[in-house]
mmCIF file of C-alpha atoms in Angstrom:
data_model
loop_
_atom_site.group_PDB
_atom_site.id
_atom_site.type_symbol
_atom_site.label_atom_id
_atom_site.label_comp_id
_atom_site.label_asym_id
_atom_site.label_seq_id
_atom_site.Cartn_x
_atom_site.Cartn_y
_atom_site.Cartn_z
ATOM 1 C CA MET A 1 -0.173 -0.196 0.001
ATOM 2 C CA ILE A 2 2.774 2.545 0.599
ATOM 3 C CA LYS A 3 4.396 1.882 -2.795
ATOM 4 C CA ASN A 4 1.116 2.630 -4.010
ATOM 5 C CA LEU A 5 0.529 5.715 -2.342
ATOM 6 C CA ALA A 6 4.025 6.799 -3.284
ATOM 7 C CA ARG A 7 3.419 5.852 -6.726
ATOM 8 C CA THR A 8 0.015 8.094 -6.579
ATOM 9 C CA PHE A 9 1.878 10.753 -5.039
ATOM 10 C CA SER A 10 5.058 10.638 -8.042
ATOM 11 C CA ALA A 11 2.366 10.497 -11.182
ATOM 12 C CA LEU A 12 0.385 14.258 -9.713
ATOM 13 C CA SER A 13 3.822 15.647 -9.300
ATOM 14 C CA LEU A 14 4.690 14.804 -12.972
ATOM 15 C CA ALA A 15 1.030 15.827 -13.789
ATOM 16 C CA LEU A 16 1.386 19.041 -12.094
ATOM 17 C CA VAL A 17 4.577 20.366 -13.377
ATOM 18 C CA PRO A 18 3.521 21.194 -16.952
ATOM 19 C CA LEU A 19 1.208 23.264 -15.146
ATOM 20 C CA LEU A 20 2.911 25.298 -12.858
ATOM 21 C CA SER A 21 6.259 25.766 -15.478
ATOM 22 C CA ALA A 22 3.809 26.781 -17.911
ATOM 23 C CA PRO A 23 3.549 30.467 -16.405
ATOM 24 C CA ALA A 24 7.330 30.866 -15.780
ATOM 25 C CA ALA A 25 7.965 30.015 -19.356
ATOM 26 C CA GLN A 26 5.823 32.464 -20.497
ATOM 27 C CA ALA A 27 6.843 34.635 -18.676
ATOM 28 C CA ALA A 28 10.238 34.291 -19.980
ATOM 29 C CA ALA A 29 9.070 34.732 -23.553
ATOM 30 C CA PRO A 30 10.663 37.456 -25.436
ATOM 31 C CA THR A 31 8.212 39.895 -26.597
ATOM 32 C CA VAL A 32 8.153 40.486 -29.616
ATOM 33 C CA PRO A 33 7.613 44.282 -31.237
ATOM 34 C CA VAL A 34 4.395 44.198 -33.392
ATOM 35 C CA ALA A 35 3.641 46.281 -36.435
ATOM 36 C CA GLU A 36 2.090 50.033 -35.975
ATOM 37 C CA VAL A 37 -0.432 51.494 -38.878
ATOM 38 C CA THR A 38 -1.574 54.751 -38.075
ATOM 39 C CA THR A 39 -2.707 57.878 -39.407
ATOM 40 C CA LEU A 40 -0.108 60.735 -39.361
ATOM 41 C CA ALA A 41 -2.261 62.862 -36.895
ATOM 42 C CA ASP A 42 -3.037 59.732 -35.013
ATOM 43 C CA ALA A 43 0.511 59.105 -34.655
ATOM 44 C CA VAL A 44 1.923 62.588 -34.099
ATOM 45 C CA GLY A 45 -0.691 62.293 -30.891
ATOM 46 C CA LEU A 46 1.495 59.211 -29.708
ATOM 47 C CA VAL A 47 5.297 61.047 -29.640
ATOM 48 C CA LYS A 48 5.928 62.153 -26.548
ATOM 49 C CA VAL A 49 6.889 66.015 -25.344
ATOM 50 C CA THR A 50 9.809 67.041 -23.598
ATOM 51 C CA GLU A 51 12.612 70.048 -23.753
ATOM 52 C CA GLU A 52 15.498 68.968 -25.636
ATOM 53 C CA ASP A 53 18.808 69.502 -24.174
ATOM 54 C CA ARG A 54 22.317 68.809 -26.173
ATOM 55 C CA SER A 55 24.375 68.590 -23.574
ATOM 56 C CA GLY A 56 27.479 66.470 -23.574
ATOM 57 C CA TYR A 57 26.587 65.781 -27.658
ATOM 58 C CA THR A 58 29.306 64.362 -30.485
ATOM 59 C CA ARG A 59 28.750 61.956 -32.995
ATOM 60 C CA THR A 60 31.651 59.978 -32.018
ATOM 61 C CA LYS A 61 28.732 58.246 -29.539
ATOM 62 C CA PHE A 62 26.885 57.045 -31.864
ATOM 63 C CA LYS A 63 29.458 54.256 -34.234
ATOM 64 C CA HIS A 64 28.970 54.492 -37.562
ATOM 65 C CA TRP A 65 28.681 52.840 -40.421
ATOM 66 C CA ASN A 66 29.540 49.712 -39.128
ATOM 67 C CA SER A 67 29.437 46.643 -40.760
ATOM 68 C CA GLY A 68 25.896 46.154 -41.136
ATOM 69 C CA ASP A 69 23.437 43.805 -41.226
ATOM 70 C CA ASP A 70 25.394 40.992 -43.574
ATOM 71 C CA LYS A 71 28.670 40.501 -42.099
ATOM 72 C CA SER A 72 30.056 38.973 -44.553
ATOM 73 C CA ASP A 73 29.540 40.841 -48.056
ATOM 74 C CA GLY A 74 32.177 43.238 -47.080
ATOM 75 C CA CYS A 75 30.151 46.220 -47.051
ATOM 76 C CA ASN A 76 29.748 48.394 -44.732
ATOM 77 C CA THR A 77 26.235 49.451 -43.412
ATOM 78 C CA ARG A 78 26.464 52.787 -45.553
ATOM 79 C CA ASN A 79 27.198 51.041 -48.944
ATOM 80 C CA GLU A 80 24.343 48.234 -47.843
ATOM 81 C CA VAL A 81 21.366 50.850 -47.895
ATOM 82 C CA LEU A 82 23.231 52.619 -52.111
ATOM 83 C CA ILE A 83 22.948 48.820 -52.765
ATOM 84 C CA ALA A 84 19.497 48.518 -51.009
ATOM 85 C CA GLU A 85 18.300 51.853 -52.492
ATOM 86 C CA ALA A 86 19.611 51.811 -55.497
ATOM 87 C CA VAL A 87 16.858 52.143 -58.737
ATOM 88 C CA VAL A 88 19.596 51.179 -61.182
ATOM 89 C CA ALA A 89 22.123 48.360 -59.595
ATOM 90 C CA PRO A 90 25.433 49.573 -59.073
ATOM 91 C CA THR A 91 27.877 46.362 -59.976
ATOM 92 C CA VAL A 92 29.936 45.568 -56.329
ATOM 93 C CA GLU A 93 33.525 45.195 -56.853
ATOM 94 C CA ALA A 94 36.355 43.736 -54.474
ATOM 95 C CA GLY A 95 36.472 45.777 -50.731
ATOM 96 C CA CYS A 96 32.647 46.630 -51.921
ATOM 97 C CA LYS A 97 33.202 49.821 -54.142
ATOM 98 C CA LEU A 98 30.363 50.445 -56.068
ATOM 99 C CA THR A 99 30.544 51.707 -59.841
ATOM 100 C CA GLY A 100 27.762 52.165 -61.949
ATOM 101 C CA GLY A 101 23.714 52.797 -60.233
ATOM 102 C CA THR A 102 21.531 55.375 -60.157
ATOM 103 C CA TRP A 103 19.459 57.126 -57.433
ATOM 104 C CA THR A 104 16.803 59.155 -56.601
ATOM 105 C CA SER A 105 17.209 61.454 -53.911
ATOM 106 C CA TYR A 106 13.398 61.934 -52.763
ATOM 107 C CA TYR A 107 13.848 65.246 -50.632
ATOM 108 C CA ASP A 108 15.205 67.358 -53.679
ATOM 109 C CA GLY A 109 14.100 64.787 -56.736
ATOM 110 C CA GLN A 110 17.715 64.577 -58.026
ATOM 111 C CA GLU A 111 18.601 61.941 -60.310
ATOM 112 C CA VAL A 112 21.988 60.492 -59.167
ATOM 113 C CA THR A 113 23.990 58.186 -60.940
ATOM 114 C CA SER A 114 27.575 58.506 -58.400
ATOM 115 C CA ALA A 115 27.404 56.829 -55.403
ATOM 116 C CA GLY A 116 29.678 59.714 -54.341
ATOM 117 C CA SER A 117 27.604 62.102 -54.772
ATOM 118 C CA LEU A 118 25.283 61.027 -52.042
ATOM 119 C CA ASP A 119 25.038 60.948 -48.343
ATOM 120 C CA ILE A 120 23.096 58.599 -46.445
ATOM 121 C CA ASP A 121 21.028 60.293 -44.037
ATOM 122 C CA HIS A 122 19.761 59.640 -40.436
ATOM 123 C CA MET A 123 15.885 60.749 -40.793
ATOM 124 C CA VAL A 124 16.199 61.986 -37.330
ATOM 125 C CA PRO A 125 19.415 62.997 -36.935
ATOM 126 C CA LEU A 126 21.954 62.212 -34.494
ATOM 127 C CA ALA A 127 22.014 65.141 -32.239
ATOM 128 C CA GLU A 128 18.167 65.428 -32.448
ATOM 129 C CA ALA A 129 18.548 61.860 -31.164
ATOM 130 C CA TRP A 130 20.336 62.873 -28.127
ATOM 131 C CA ASP A 131 18.213 65.355 -27.466
ATOM 132 C CA SER A 132 15.650 63.338 -27.751
ATOM 133 C CA GLY A 133 16.254 60.661 -25.435
ATOM 134 C CA ALA A 134 19.783 58.962 -26.843
ATOM 135 C CA SER A 135 21.487 60.527 -25.075
ATOM 136 C CA THR A 136 20.512 58.136 -21.593
ATOM 137 C CA TRP A 137 21.303 55.103 -23.936
ATOM 138 C CA SER A 138 23.884 52.919 -23.789
ATOM 139 C CA ALA A 139 26.514 52.755 -26.891
ATOM 140 C CA ALA A 140 25.171 49.679 -28.008
ATOM 141 C CA ARG A 141 21.722 50.940 -28.736
ATOM 142 C CA ARG A 142 23.282 54.313 -29.753
ATOM 143 C CA GLU A 143 25.194 52.311 -32.685
ATOM 144 C CA ALA A 144 22.081 50.501 -33.346
ATOM 145 C CA TYR A 145 20.398 53.332 -33.843
ATOM 146 C CA ALA A 146 23.290 54.652 -36.426
ATOM 147 C CA ASN A 147 22.927 52.025 -38.664
ATOM 148 C CA ASP A 148 19.623 50.955 -38.308
ATOM 149 C CA GLN A 149 18.587 48.890 -41.225
ATOM 150 C CA GLY A 150 15.514 47.211 -39.687
ATOM 151 C CA ALA A 151 13.177 49.890 -41.124
ATOM 152 C CA ASP A 152 13.375 51.073 -44.497
ATOM 153 C CA VAL A 153 12.663 54.821 -43.214
ATOM 154 C CA SER A 154 15.465 55.282 -40.616
ATOM 155 C CA LEU A 155 18.673 55.703 -43.221
ATOM 156 C CA VAL A 156 18.201 57.126 -46.829
ATOM 157 C CA ALA A 157 20.451 58.024 -49.275
ATOM 158 C CA VAL A 158 20.076 61.707 -50.535
ATOM 159 C CA THR A 159 21.932 64.136 -52.386
ATOM 160 C CA ALA A 160 24.614 65.669 -49.648
ATOM 161 C CA ARG A 161 23.557 69.066 -50.692
ATOM 162 C CA SER A 162 20.247 68.645 -49.457
ATOM 163 C CA ASN A 163 21.328 66.668 -46.682
ATOM 164 C CA ARG A 164 23.715 69.168 -45.420
ATOM 165 C CA GLN A 165 21.087 71.968 -45.669
ATOM 166 C CA LYS A 166 18.957 69.510 -43.050
ATOM 167 C CA SER A 167 21.724 69.198 -41.180
ATOM 168 C CA ASP A 168 20.622 68.180 -37.669
ATOM 169 C CA GLN A 169 18.033 70.451 -38.098
ATOM 170 C CA ASP A 170 13.891 69.241 -37.062
ATOM 171 C CA PRO A 171 10.627 69.972 -39.456
ATOM 172 C CA ALA A 172 10.324 73.037 -37.374
ATOM 173 C CA ASP A 173 13.154 74.278 -39.219
ATOM 174 C CA TRP A 174 13.923 72.767 -41.636
ATOM 175 C CA MET A 175 11.024 70.303 -44.893
ATOM 176 C CA PRO A 176 12.595 68.825 -48.183
ATOM 177 C CA PRO A 177 12.684 71.387 -50.762
ATOM 178 C CA SER A 178 10.512 69.148 -53.449
ATOM 179 C CA PRO A 179 7.276 69.310 -51.868
ATOM 180 C CA GLN A 180 5.892 65.863 -53.332
ATOM 181 C CA ALA A 181 8.665 65.072 -50.601
ATOM 182 C CA GLN A 182 7.253 66.849 -47.428
ATOM 183 C CA CYS A 183 4.378 64.784 -45.947
ATOM 184 C CA ARG A 184 6.436 61.337 -46.799
ATOM 185 C CA TYR A 185 9.265 63.304 -44.814
ATOM 186 C CA VAL A 186 6.697 63.759 -41.979
ATOM 187 C CA GLY A 187 5.850 60.387 -42.337
ATOM 188 C CA GLU A 188 8.832 58.759 -41.719
ATOM 189 C CA TRP A 189 10.215 61.643 -38.963
ATOM 190 C CA VAL A 190 7.208 60.569 -37.135
ATOM 191 C CA ALA A 191 8.046 56.826 -37.664
ATOM 192 C CA THR A 192 11.733 57.068 -36.299
ATOM 193 C CA LYS A 193 11.079 59.090 -33.571
ATOM 194 C CA LEU A 194 8.036 56.214 -32.461
ATOM 195 C CA ARG A 195 10.008 53.603 -33.346
ATOM 196 C CA TRP A 196 12.909 54.533 -31.325
ATOM 197 C CA ASP A 197 10.659 56.237 -28.740
ATOM 198 C CA LEU A 198 12.265 59.480 -29.094
ATOM 199 C CA THR A 199 10.397 62.691 -27.987
ATOM 200 C CA ALA A 200 9.561 66.017 -29.514
ATOM 201 C CA ASP A 201 9.667 69.435 -28.235
ATOM 202 C CA ASP A 202 6.882 72.100 -28.744
ATOM 203 C CA ARG A 203 8.060 73.640 -31.401
ATOM 204 C CA GLU A 204 8.595 70.248 -33.570
ATOM 205 C CA LEU A 205 5.472 68.374 -32.129
ATOM 206 C CA GLU A 206 3.508 71.844 -33.285
ATOM 207 C CA ALA A 207 5.008 71.943 -36.945
ATOM 208 C CA LEU A 208 4.239 68.376 -37.383
ATOM 209 C CA LYS A 209 0.649 68.505 -36.252
ATOM 210 C CA VAL A 210 0.371 71.343 -38.867
ATOM 211 C CA TYR A 211 0.768 69.020 -41.415
ATOM 212 C CA ALA A 212 -0.952 66.087 -39.524
ATOM 213 C CA GLU A 213 -4.062 68.413 -39.759
ATOM 214 C CA GLY A 214 -3.615 70.416 -43.118
ATOM 215 C CA PRO A 215 -1.413 68.803 -46.762
ATOM 216 C CA CYS A 216 -0.556 65.702 -44.984
ATOM 217 C CA GLU A 217 -3.955 64.733 -43.112
ATOM 218 C CA GLU A 218 -4.042 61.307 -45.827
ATOM 219 C CA THR A 219 -0.861 60.243 -44.918
ATOM 220 C CA ILE A 220 -0.180 57.250 -43.001
ATOM 221 C CA VAL A 221 2.629 55.981 -40.674
ATOM 222 C CA ARG A 222 4.170 52.378 -40.214
ATOM 223 C CA TYR A 223 6.343 51.291 -37.445
ATOM 224 C CA THR A 224 7.710 48.452 -35.233
ATOM 225 C CA PRO A 225 9.063 49.213 -32.392
ATOM 226 C CA VAL A 226 12.482 48.344 -31.280
ATOM 227 C CA ALA A 227 12.710 46.476 -27.794
#
C-alpha cells in the first residue's frame, strides 16, 4: 500500500510540473514588437513632448558606419543602404566598391549616378536623437540606432547638398525642398521617433501637427518599436 501511495504521489507531481512551469516559461518568452499602422495625426499624438538638451553630444557617441546587417558581404552600413535603395543596381567590386548605379534623392527629386555624390541621412539626425532621449542610452543602443536597417525609413540615400542643408534640424526648421516629398518626410520622421521612443519639443510637435492636420492628413505611418 505504501508503494502504491508513493506511485500515486509521484504521478500527481509529474502531472503538476507542466502546469507549474508553463507560466514561468511564458513569462520568460521574449516579447516580439508588433508593427503599428496609423494615421499621421494619431501618430503625432503618440509622440511624447519634453524639453531638449544637447549637453554632452558628439557624433562619435554614435558608432557608424559598422559592418552592416550582412557581416559576410564586405560592405558597411552605408554601402548596404546604397545597394538597397538603388533604382538601377550598381556593380559591387572587391572591397564593396560601388560603380555605376542610379539613385533618386527624394528630398529634392534629383537623379544621381555616382554613389560618391550621395549621403546616407539619418532620418532623425544623431544630434536630434541625442536631444530626444538617446543621451540616456547605452553605447550599443546608439550604435544600433546609427546603423538601423530594420526599418526602410531610418536611413535614406539623398544628395549631399540636401543632407547638409538639413543638418541636424527638425521639421520646425527644415523640410525637403520638393513639395512632393514633404508628407512622406513627415511620416517617416514620426515613424522613426516612435520606433525608437524618442521625444519632441513643443516647436517640433506644433510643426508636425500643421502637416498632420493639413496637407498630409491622409499620410499613413508604419513603424515597429525597437525593444
